[in-house]
mmCIF file of C-alpha atoms and ligand atoms in Angstrom:
data_model
loop_
_atom_site.group_PDB
_atom_site.id
_atom_site.type_symbol
_atom_site.label_atom_id
_atom_site.label_comp_id
_atom_site.label_asym_id
_atom_site.label_seq_id
_atom_site.Cartn_x
_atom_site.Cartn_y
_atom_site.Cartn_z
ATOM 1 C CA UNK A 3 -64.662 -21.388 -58.376
ATOM 2 C CA UNK A 4 -62.600 -18.846 -56.405
ATOM 3 C CA UNK A 5 -59.598 -21.178 -56.322
ATOM 4 C CA UNK A 6 -59.891 -21.793 -60.074
ATOM 5 C CA UNK A 7 -59.850 -18.042 -60.708
ATOM 6 C CA UNK A 8 -56.829 -17.576 -58.427
ATOM 7 C CA UNK A 9 -55.111 -20.482 -60.202
ATOM 8 C CA UNK A 10 -55.810 -19.020 -63.669
ATOM 9 C CA UNK A 11 -54.596 -15.614 -62.450
ATOM 10 C CA UNK A 12 -51.345 -17.024 -61.065
ATOM 11 C CA UNK A 13 -50.784 -19.103 -64.214
ATOM 12 C CA UNK A 14 -51.436 -16.116 -66.522
ATOM 13 C CA UNK A 15 -49.130 -13.918 -64.425
ATOM 14 C CA UNK A 16 -46.414 -16.598 -64.602
ATOM 15 C CA UNK A 17 -46.712 -16.958 -68.389
ATOM 16 C CA UNK A 18 -46.657 -13.168 -69.009
ATOM 17 C CA UNK A 19 -43.776 -12.666 -66.565
ATOM 18 C CA UNK A 20 -41.733 -15.457 -68.175
ATOM 19 C CA UNK A 21 -42.401 -14.282 -71.737
ATOM 20 C CA UNK A 22 -41.588 -10.653 -70.975
ATOM 21 C CA UNK A 23 -38.393 -11.527 -69.122
ATOM 22 C CA UNK A 24 -37.323 -13.708 -72.075
ATOM 23 C CA UNK A 25 -38.036 -11.011 -74.651
ATOM 24 C CA UNK A 26 -36.865 -7.937 -72.761
ATOM 25 C CA UNK A 27 -33.361 -6.473 -72.605
ATOM 26 C CA UNK A 28 -33.977 -5.018 -69.151
ATOM 27 C CA UNK A 29 -35.852 -5.889 -65.965
ATOM 28 C CA UNK A 30 -39.620 -5.594 -66.065
ATOM 29 C CA UNK A 31 -39.842 -2.476 -63.934
ATOM 30 C CA UNK A 32 -37.515 -0.631 -66.305
ATOM 31 C CA UNK A 33 -39.425 -2.046 -69.291
ATOM 32 C CA UNK A 34 -42.619 -0.599 -67.795
ATOM 33 C CA UNK A 35 -40.972 2.774 -67.182
ATOM 34 C CA UNK A 36 -39.621 2.856 -70.724
ATOM 35 C CA UNK A 37 -43.173 2.571 -72.079
ATOM 36 C CA UNK A 38 -45.239 4.355 -69.431
ATOM 37 C CA UNK A 39 -42.873 6.065 -66.951
ATOM 38 C CA UNK A 40 -41.210 9.477 -66.913
ATOM 39 C CA UNK A 41 -39.283 10.312 -70.046
ATOM 40 C CA UNK A 42 -35.611 11.312 -69.656
ATOM 41 C CA UNK A 43 -36.792 14.641 -71.166
ATOM 42 C CA UNK A 44 -38.011 15.474 -67.649
ATOM 43 C CA UNK A 45 -34.359 15.855 -66.684
ATOM 44 C CA UNK A 46 -33.898 18.834 -69.033
ATOM 45 C CA UNK A 47 -31.781 21.552 -67.414
ATOM 46 C CA UNK A 48 -30.462 19.260 -64.654
ATOM 47 C CA UNK A 49 -26.725 18.847 -64.161
ATOM 48 C CA UNK A 50 -25.471 15.257 -64.400
ATOM 49 C CA UNK A 51 -21.882 14.318 -63.508
ATOM 50 C CA UNK A 52 -20.846 11.135 -65.388
ATOM 51 C CA UNK A 53 -17.581 9.315 -64.687
ATOM 52 C CA UNK A 54 -16.112 7.175 -67.457
ATOM 53 C CA UNK A 55 -17.795 9.384 -70.071
ATOM 54 C CA UNK A 56 -15.013 9.070 -72.647
ATOM 55 C CA UNK A 57 -16.253 5.743 -74.093
ATOM 56 C CA UNK A 58 -18.765 2.906 -73.898
ATOM 57 C CA UNK A 59 -21.815 3.117 -71.683
ATOM 58 C CA UNK A 60 -20.837 6.426 -70.039
ATOM 59 C CA UNK A 61 -20.446 8.045 -73.470
ATOM 60 C CA UNK A 62 -23.897 6.837 -74.519
ATOM 61 C CA UNK A 63 -25.571 7.863 -71.271
ATOM 62 C CA UNK A 64 -24.156 11.309 -72.069
ATOM 63 C CA UNK A 65 -25.705 11.261 -75.576
ATOM 64 C CA UNK A 66 -29.077 10.007 -74.324
ATOM 65 C CA UNK A 67 -29.178 12.848 -71.783
ATOM 66 C CA UNK A 68 -27.758 15.489 -74.139
ATOM 67 C CA UNK A 69 -30.657 14.852 -76.551
ATOM 68 C CA UNK A 70 -32.962 15.842 -73.671
ATOM 69 C CA UNK A 71 -31.101 19.072 -72.892
ATOM 70 C CA UNK A 72 -29.449 17.778 -69.727
ATOM 71 C CA UNK A 73 -26.302 19.735 -68.783
ATOM 72 C CA UNK A 74 -23.313 17.456 -68.402
ATOM 73 C CA UNK A 75 -20.047 16.986 -66.589
ATOM 74 C CA UNK A 76 -17.968 14.481 -68.564
ATOM 75 C CA UNK A 77 -15.191 12.944 -66.456
ATOM 76 C CA UNK A 78 -12.456 10.442 -67.372
ATOM 77 C CA UNK A 79 -8.690 10.362 -67.944
ATOM 78 C CA UNK A 80 -8.486 10.791 -71.752
ATOM 79 C CA UNK A 81 -9.039 14.451 -72.521
ATOM 80 C CA UNK A 82 -9.160 14.053 -76.308
ATOM 81 C CA UNK A 83 -11.895 11.437 -76.090
ATOM 82 C CA UNK A 84 -13.851 13.592 -73.657
ATOM 83 C CA UNK A 85 -13.623 16.543 -76.052
ATOM 84 C CA UNK A 86 -14.924 14.309 -78.865
ATOM 85 C CA UNK A 87 -17.853 13.182 -76.690
ATOM 86 C CA UNK A 88 -18.518 16.818 -75.725
ATOM 87 C CA UNK A 89 -18.724 17.864 -79.395
ATOM 88 C CA UNK A 90 -21.083 14.957 -80.158
ATOM 89 C CA UNK A 91 -23.255 15.852 -77.144
ATOM 90 C CA UNK A 92 -23.629 19.445 -78.333
ATOM 91 C CA UNK A 93 -24.390 18.286 -81.900
ATOM 92 C CA UNK A 94 -26.903 15.642 -80.839
ATOM 93 C CA UNK A 95 -28.685 18.079 -78.504
ATOM 94 C CA UNK A 96 -29.848 19.963 -81.634
ATOM 95 C CA UNK A 97 -29.477 23.407 -80.091
ATOM 96 C CA UNK A 98 -30.522 22.483 -76.538
ATOM 97 C CA UNK A 99 -26.919 22.633 -75.284
ATOM 98 C CA UNK A 100 -24.149 25.159 -75.835
ATOM 99 C CA UNK A 101 -20.438 24.901 -75.167
ATOM 100 C CA UNK A 102 -20.739 26.007 -71.531
ATOM 101 C CA UNK A 103 -23.437 23.376 -70.850
ATOM 102 C CA UNK A 104 -20.968 20.504 -71.189
ATOM 103 C CA UNK A 105 -17.988 20.603 -68.860
ATOM 104 C CA UNK A 106 -15.050 18.247 -69.386
ATOM 105 C CA UNK A 107 -13.114 17.200 -66.303
ATOM 106 C CA UNK A 108 -9.980 15.161 -66.789
ATOM 107 C CA UNK A 109 -9.663 13.009 -63.702
ATOM 108 C CA UNK A 110 -8.460 9.633 -62.503
ATOM 109 C CA UNK A 111 -11.208 8.111 -60.358
ATOM 110 C CA UNK A 112 -8.634 6.093 -58.398
ATOM 111 C CA UNK A 113 -7.040 9.356 -57.205
ATOM 112 C CA UNK A 114 -9.578 9.807 -54.422
ATOM 113 C CA UNK A 115 -7.655 12.745 -52.913
ATOM 114 C CA UNK A 116 -8.632 14.812 -55.977
ATOM 115 C CA UNK A 117 -12.367 14.048 -55.864
ATOM 116 C CA UNK A 118 -13.409 17.066 -53.809
ATOM 117 C CA UNK A 119 -11.478 19.458 -56.076
ATOM 118 C CA UNK A 120 -13.049 18.028 -59.253
ATOM 119 C CA UNK A 121 -16.561 17.918 -57.870
ATOM 120 C CA UNK A 122 -16.245 21.509 -56.609
ATOM 121 C CA UNK A 123 -15.084 22.545 -60.073
ATOM 122 C CA UNK A 124 -18.376 21.265 -61.474
ATOM 123 C CA UNK A 125 -20.408 22.927 -58.705
ATOM 124 C CA UNK A 126 -18.647 26.269 -59.298
ATOM 125 C CA UNK A 127 -19.215 25.995 -63.053
ATOM 126 C CA UNK A 128 -22.934 25.128 -62.952
ATOM 127 C CA UNK A 129 -23.904 26.368 -59.494
ATOM 128 C CA UNK A 130 -24.916 22.829 -58.560
ATOM 129 C CA UNK A 131 -24.826 19.140 -59.504
ATOM 130 C CA UNK A 132 -28.132 17.222 -59.447
ATOM 131 C CA UNK A 133 -27.125 13.667 -60.309
ATOM 132 C CA UNK A 134 -23.881 11.707 -60.003
ATOM 133 C CA UNK A 135 -23.530 8.681 -62.303
ATOM 134 C CA UNK A 136 -20.641 6.489 -61.120
ATOM 135 C CA UNK A 137 -19.974 4.653 -64.356
ATOM 136 C CA UNK A 138 -16.160 4.431 -64.690
ATOM 137 C CA UNK A 139 -15.082 0.838 -64.247
ATOM 138 C CA UNK A 140 -12.986 -1.938 -65.698
ATOM 139 C CA UNK A 141 -13.631 -5.568 -66.361
ATOM 140 C CA UNK A 142 -11.405 -8.615 -66.137
ATOM 141 C CA UNK A 143 -10.827 -12.011 -67.729
ATOM 142 C CA UNK A 144 -8.507 -14.121 -65.648
ATOM 143 C CA UNK A 145 -7.982 -17.294 -63.669
ATOM 144 C CA UNK A 146 -8.583 -16.281 -60.087
ATOM 145 C CA UNK A 147 -5.854 -18.498 -58.642
ATOM 146 C CA UNK A 148 -3.107 -16.893 -60.733
ATOM 147 C CA UNK A 149 -4.343 -13.310 -60.590
ATOM 148 C CA UNK A 150 -1.775 -10.948 -59.151
ATOM 149 C CA UNK A 151 -2.705 -8.991 -56.043
ATOM 150 C CA UNK A 152 -1.982 -5.747 -57.877
ATOM 151 C CA UNK A 153 -4.901 -6.571 -60.208
ATOM 152 C CA UNK A 154 -7.263 -7.086 -57.260
ATOM 153 C CA UNK A 155 -6.131 -3.749 -55.843
ATOM 154 C CA UNK A 156 -6.515 -1.850 -59.122
ATOM 155 C CA UNK A 157 -10.003 -3.193 -59.728
ATOM 156 C CA UNK A 158 -11.195 -2.450 -56.215
ATOM 157 C CA UNK A 159 -9.586 1.022 -56.299
ATOM 158 C CA UNK A 160 -11.575 1.891 -59.425
ATOM 159 C CA UNK A 161 -14.787 -0.144 -59.163
ATOM 160 C CA UNK A 162 -15.325 0.205 -55.414
ATOM 161 C CA UNK A 163 -13.261 2.821 -53.561
ATOM 162 C CA UNK A 164 -13.464 5.394 -56.366
ATOM 163 C CA UNK A 165 -17.255 5.074 -56.282
ATOM 164 C CA UNK A 166 -17.439 5.236 -52.490
ATOM 165 C CA UNK A 167 -15.211 8.321 -52.267
ATOM 166 C CA UNK A 168 -16.853 10.348 -55.053
ATOM 167 C CA UNK A 169 -20.310 9.455 -53.740
ATOM 168 C CA UNK A 170 -19.412 10.743 -50.274
ATOM 169 C CA UNK A 171 -18.220 14.033 -51.784
ATOM 170 C CA UNK A 172 -21.444 14.301 -53.809
ATOM 171 C CA UNK A 173 -23.602 13.498 -50.770
ATOM 172 C CA UNK A 174 -22.075 16.441 -48.884
ATOM 173 C CA UNK A 175 -23.180 18.694 -51.719
ATOM 174 C CA UNK A 176 -26.632 17.088 -51.996
ATOM 175 C CA UNK A 177 -27.051 17.503 -48.260
ATOM 176 C CA UNK A 178 -26.247 21.230 -48.531
ATOM 177 C CA UNK A 179 -28.627 21.882 -51.432
ATOM 178 C CA UNK A 180 -31.338 19.599 -50.022
ATOM 179 C CA UNK A 181 -31.612 17.081 -52.878
ATOM 180 C CA UNK A 182 -29.613 14.904 -55.254
ATOM 181 C CA UNK A 183 -29.436 11.497 -56.833
ATOM 182 C CA UNK A 184 -26.573 9.002 -57.002
ATOM 183 C CA UNK A 185 -26.506 6.199 -59.588
ATOM 184 C CA UNK A 186 -23.932 3.445 -60.075
ATOM 185 C CA UNK A 187 -23.422 1.488 -63.290
ATOM 186 C CA UNK A 188 -22.699 -1.880 -61.769
ATOM 187 C CA UNK A 189 -23.071 -5.245 -63.504
ATOM 188 C CA UNK A 190 -25.139 -8.403 -63.379
ATOM 189 C CA UNK A 191 -21.812 -9.738 -62.100
ATOM 190 C CA UNK A 192 -22.807 -7.962 -58.886
ATOM 191 C CA UNK A 193 -25.796 -10.306 -58.602
ATOM 192 C CA UNK A 194 -24.744 -13.553 -60.297
ATOM 193 C CA UNK A 195 -21.511 -15.505 -60.114
ATOM 194 C CA UNK A 196 -19.513 -14.912 -63.311
ATOM 195 C CA UNK A 197 -16.827 -17.372 -64.402
ATOM 196 C CA UNK A 198 -13.244 -16.215 -64.992
ATOM 197 C CA UNK A 199 -13.835 -12.782 -63.493
ATOM 198 C CA UNK A 200 -13.411 -13.430 -59.780
ATOM 199 C CA UNK A 201 -12.037 -10.037 -58.826
ATOM 200 C CA UNK A 202 -14.423 -8.101 -61.064
ATOM 201 C CA UNK A 203 -17.387 -10.077 -59.709
ATOM 202 C CA UNK A 204 -16.255 -9.427 -56.138
ATOM 203 C CA UNK A 205 -15.833 -5.701 -56.812
ATOM 204 C CA UNK A 206 -19.340 -5.433 -58.269
ATOM 205 C CA UNK A 207 -20.810 -7.512 -55.417
ATOM 206 C CA UNK A 208 -19.080 -5.132 -53.004
ATOM 207 C CA UNK A 209 -20.744 -2.164 -54.680
ATOM 208 C CA UNK A 210 -24.147 -3.864 -54.512
ATOM 209 C CA UNK A 211 -23.742 -4.604 -50.849
ATOM 210 C CA UNK A 212 -22.649 -1.000 -50.204
ATOM 211 C CA UNK A 213 -25.881 0.411 -50.308
ATOM 212 C CA UNK A 214 -17.770 -0.225 -77.163
ATOM 213 C CA UNK A 215 -18.290 -0.994 -79.696
ATOM 214 C CA UNK A 216 -20.015 -4.250 -80.619
ATOM 215 C CA UNK A 217 -18.186 -6.850 -82.670
ATOM 216 C CA UNK A 218 -20.240 -8.155 -85.617
ATOM 217 C CA UNK A 219 -20.136 -11.651 -84.126
ATOM 218 C CA UNK A 220 -21.418 -10.486 -80.751
ATOM 219 C CA UNK A 221 -25.098 -10.811 -79.933
ATOM 220 C CA UNK A 222 -24.783 -8.065 -77.392
ATOM 221 C CA UNK A 223 -26.619 -4.926 -76.557
ATOM 222 C CA UNK A 224 -25.242 -1.724 -77.999
ATOM 223 C CA UNK A 225 -23.839 0.895 -75.638
ATOM 224 C CA UNK A 226 -26.408 3.260 -77.204
ATOM 225 C CA UNK A 227 -29.361 1.147 -76.043
ATOM 226 C CA UNK A 228 -27.744 0.675 -72.630
ATOM 227 C CA UNK A 229 -27.166 4.438 -72.352
ATOM 228 C CA UNK A 230 -30.823 5.131 -73.243
ATOM 229 C CA UNK A 231 -32.194 2.598 -70.746
ATOM 230 C CA UNK A 232 -29.876 4.073 -68.091
ATOM 231 C CA UNK A 233 -31.348 7.512 -68.834
ATOM 232 C CA UNK A 234 -34.876 6.054 -68.381
ATOM 233 C CA UNK A 235 -33.756 4.543 -65.062
ATOM 234 C CA UNK A 236 -32.362 7.924 -63.976
ATOM 235 C CA UNK A 237 -35.554 9.764 -64.946
ATOM 236 C CA UNK A 238 -37.630 7.260 -62.966
ATOM 237 C CA UNK A 239 -35.203 7.046 -60.014
ATOM 238 C CA UNK A 240 -35.268 3.248 -59.948
ATOM 239 C CA UNK A 241 -33.372 1.854 -56.979
ATOM 240 C CA UNK A 242 -31.922 -0.929 -59.149
ATOM 241 C CA UNK A 243 -32.313 -1.792 -62.835
ATOM 242 C CA UNK A 244 -31.006 -4.724 -64.861
ATOM 243 C CA UNK A 245 -29.948 -4.242 -68.460
ATOM 244 C CA UNK A 246 -28.728 -7.132 -70.606
ATOM 245 C CA UNK A 247 -29.625 -9.214 -73.628
ATOM 246 C CA UNK A 248 -31.317 -12.612 -73.852
ATOM 247 C CA UNK A 249 -31.154 -14.842 -71.856
ATOM 248 C CA UNK A 250 -29.438 -12.944 -69.082
ATOM 249 C CA UNK A 251 -32.445 -11.077 -67.720
ATOM 250 C CA UNK A 252 -34.326 -14.373 -67.265
ATOM 251 C CA UNK A 253 -31.194 -15.906 -65.699
ATOM 252 C CA UNK A 254 -31.033 -13.056 -63.236
ATOM 253 C CA UNK A 255 -34.683 -13.429 -62.246
ATOM 254 C CA UNK A 256 -34.135 -17.155 -61.711
ATOM 255 C CA UNK A 257 -30.925 -16.567 -59.715
ATOM 256 C CA UNK A 258 -32.551 -14.000 -57.460
ATOM 257 C CA UNK A 259 -35.954 -15.658 -56.943
ATOM 258 C CA UNK A 260 -35.135 -19.356 -57.434
ATOM 259 C CA UNK A 261 -31.490 -19.741 -56.362
ATOM 260 C CA UNK A 262 -31.722 -23.538 -56.051
ATOM 261 C CA UNK A 263 -32.979 -23.906 -59.647
ATOM 262 C CA UNK A 264 -30.249 -21.505 -60.774
ATOM 263 C CA UNK A 265 -27.514 -23.479 -59.004
ATOM 264 C CA UNK A 266 -28.695 -26.710 -60.634
ATOM 265 C CA UNK A 267 -28.752 -25.014 -64.074
ATOM 266 C CA UNK A 268 -25.295 -23.610 -63.397
ATOM 267 C CA UNK A 269 -23.945 -27.109 -62.752
ATOM 268 C CA UNK A 270 -25.641 -28.527 -65.825
ATOM 269 C CA UNK A 271 -24.476 -25.731 -68.133
ATOM 270 C CA UNK A 272 -21.003 -25.462 -66.671
ATOM 271 C CA UNK A 273 -18.738 -22.403 -66.532
ATOM 272 C CA UNK A 274 -17.619 -22.702 -70.192
ATOM 273 C CA UNK A 275 -21.181 -22.225 -71.482
ATOM 274 C CA UNK A 276 -21.762 -19.298 -69.157
ATOM 275 C CA UNK A 277 -18.493 -17.767 -70.267
ATOM 276 C CA UNK A 278 -19.616 -17.929 -73.903
ATOM 277 C CA UNK A 279 -22.875 -16.177 -73.006
ATOM 278 C CA UNK A 280 -20.967 -13.140 -71.836
ATOM 279 C CA UNK A 281 -18.037 -13.252 -74.203
ATOM 280 C CA UNK A 282 -17.730 -14.008 -77.882
ATOM 281 C CA UNK A 283 -14.249 -15.411 -77.286
ATOM 282 C CA UNK A 284 -13.616 -18.945 -76.214
ATOM 283 C CA UNK A 285 -11.784 -19.393 -72.985
ATOM 284 C CA UNK A 286 -8.716 -20.810 -74.693
ATOM 285 C CA UNK A 287 -8.454 -17.582 -76.744
ATOM 286 C CA UNK A 288 -7.812 -15.643 -73.570
ATOM 287 C CA UNK A 289 -4.363 -14.139 -73.477
ATOM 288 C CA UNK A 290 -4.656 -11.933 -70.450
ATOM 289 C CA UNK A 291 -4.285 -14.282 -67.528
ATOM 290 C CA UNK A 292 -4.186 -12.213 -64.396
ATOM 291 C CA UNK A 293 -4.544 -8.891 -66.139
ATOM 292 C CA UNK A 294 -7.315 -6.349 -66.481
ATOM 293 C CA UNK A 295 -8.800 -5.734 -69.898
ATOM 294 C CA UNK A 296 -10.820 -2.730 -71.020
ATOM 295 C CA UNK A 297 -14.270 -3.863 -71.993
ATOM 296 C CA UNK A 298 -15.559 -3.066 -75.445
ATOM 297 C CA UNK A 299 -18.845 -4.904 -75.410
ATOM 298 C CA UNK A 300 -22.051 -4.325 -73.568
ATOM 299 C CA UNK A 301 -23.606 -7.270 -71.857
ATOM 300 C CA UNK A 302 -22.827 -9.507 -69.007
ATOM 301 C CA UNK A 303 -19.444 -8.658 -67.573
HETATM 302 N N1 NAP B 422 -19.722 -3.243 -71.319
HETATM 303 C C1 NAP B 422 -20.398 -4.167 -70.656
HETATM 304 O O1 NAP B 422 -20.790 -5.192 -71.214
HETATM 305 C C2 NAP B 422 -20.739 -3.943 -69.221
HETATM 306 C C3 NAP B 422 -21.585 -4.856 -68.605
HETATM 307 C C4 NAP B 422 -21.904 -4.685 -67.283
HETATM 308 C C5 NAP B 422 -21.398 -3.603 -66.589
HETATM 309 N N2 NAP B 422 -20.557 -2.727 -67.210
HETATM 310 C C6 NAP B 422 -20.035 -1.601 -66.425
HETATM 311 O O2 NAP B 422 -20.277 -0.405 -67.139
HETATM 312 C C7 NAP B 422 -19.280 0.547 -66.799
HETATM 313 C C8 NAP B 422 -18.697 1.119 -68.091
HETATM 314 O O3 NAP B 422 -18.128 0.068 -68.829
HETATM 315 P P1 NAP B 422 -17.911 0.133 -70.404
HETATM 316 O O4 NAP B 422 -18.177 -1.209 -70.928
HETATM 317 O O5 NAP B 422 -18.618 1.294 -70.987
HETATM 318 O O6 NAP B 422 -16.331 0.306 -70.424
HETATM 319 P P2 NAP B 422 -15.343 1.179 -71.322
HETATM 320 O O7 NAP B 422 -15.888 1.408 -72.678
HETATM 321 O O8 NAP B 422 -14.012 0.561 -71.153
HETATM 322 O O9 NAP B 422 -15.366 2.568 -70.562
HETATM 323 C C9 NAP B 422 -14.827 2.695 -69.288
HETATM 324 C C10 NAP B 422 -14.814 4.155 -68.948
HETATM 325 O O10 NAP B 422 -14.224 4.278 -67.645
HETATM 326 C C11 NAP B 422 -13.187 5.204 -67.717
HETATM 327 N N3 NAP B 422 -12.146 4.892 -66.776
HETATM 328 C C12 NAP B 422 -11.435 3.727 -66.665
HETATM 329 N N4 NAP B 422 -10.531 3.839 -65.691
HETATM 330 C C13 NAP B 422 -10.674 5.091 -65.196
HETATM 331 C C14 NAP B 422 -10.009 5.806 -64.166
HETATM 332 N N5 NAP B 422 -9.009 5.275 -63.456
HETATM 333 N N6 NAP B 422 -10.405 7.082 -63.910
HETATM 334 C C15 NAP B 422 -11.404 7.655 -64.611
HETATM 335 N N7 NAP B 422 -12.067 7.014 -65.592
HETATM 336 C C16 NAP B 422 -11.693 5.757 -65.858
HETATM 337 C C17 NAP B 422 -12.664 5.137 -69.152
HETATM 338 O O11 NAP B 422 -12.101 6.378 -69.532
HETATM 339 P P3 NAP B 422 -10.532 6.729 -69.602
HETATM 340 O O12 NAP B 422 -9.846 5.511 -70.107
HETATM 341 O O13 NAP B 422 -10.506 7.894 -70.536
HETATM 342 O O14 NAP B 422 -10.169 7.122 -68.218
HETATM 343 C C18 NAP B 422 -13.958 4.943 -69.904
HETATM 344 O O15 NAP B 422 -14.584 6.181 -70.154
HETATM 345 C C19 NAP B 422 -18.244 -0.187 -65.948
HETATM 346 O O16 NAP B 422 -18.462 0.130 -64.591
HETATM 347 C C20 NAP B 422 -18.531 -1.657 -66.233
HETATM 348 O O17 NAP B 422 -18.167 -2.465 -65.148
HETATM 349 C C21 NAP B 422 -20.217 -2.883 -68.508
#
């Protein structure tokens, strides 16, 4: 009788787990927090420094937080875009934020020598920074064998060393004030192997180990949804959260918990099929062999 009950329990757990991971656009912990955890509204009044806030996911994390009255530091290279995002943040906050509550900092994350100066600017302006969101990053579509070394260097400078350097500067500040929170927008490419993105995958794996717009034909998550789920993850201080559309969350669970099954599936599906899951283009439409492309879609990069 006891064994039957345990068996039914395990079976029911397996069915619910599988169904939820198939239907959800994030991992199950984040799904739980979205429904029952702390709302991002709890972050009201905090100061959040977001890199790569001029477009994509960083822009939408900024909007999700602005709606909750979170004070923002928007950092990236394109000043005009940052000013546009700042105006939208103030508008979407519906009176919770004023001009001085959103600070724009024009900075190149690969210029690590300037990190201290920029971070101090934010600290002087607000009196403190509570959360650093390392979001700035670039993706890549290329054949690994013919990728130029300069591309490897550029991607690592931005996706890895920029994050490491700015985080160290932030940690000094958090140490002084006694608290703080660092988040990194990485990628499922930091967990799974991703075809035709060798350098990008390696840069995101490196970050893991260290511790756009949607086209009509894309079945991808919007940056808005990704920004909102990221805000939920920040409010609940998750150590790691996965955000992606079907079937990538289930794939990730299989890869992490059943690597042998995943490797067999990988062989059966082949790299071309996996490539299509993350990209609406076919491989033979790729024009940027060995170059870095700015990503405009949200999903599995
Ligand atoms: N989109 C996806 O499907 C997806 C999936 C998984 C993970 N991610 C990750 O999410 C993060 C954001 O990607 P996204 O898709 O939102 O890309 P995006 O729309 O291209 O935005 C990238 C942001 O990074 C900034 N940036 C790029 N190079 C920079 C530099 N040298 N210094 C400072 N800022 C720089 C860009 O601003 P400026 O050009 O103004 O500097 C822009 O604000 C990346 O880390 C990416 O790897 C994205």
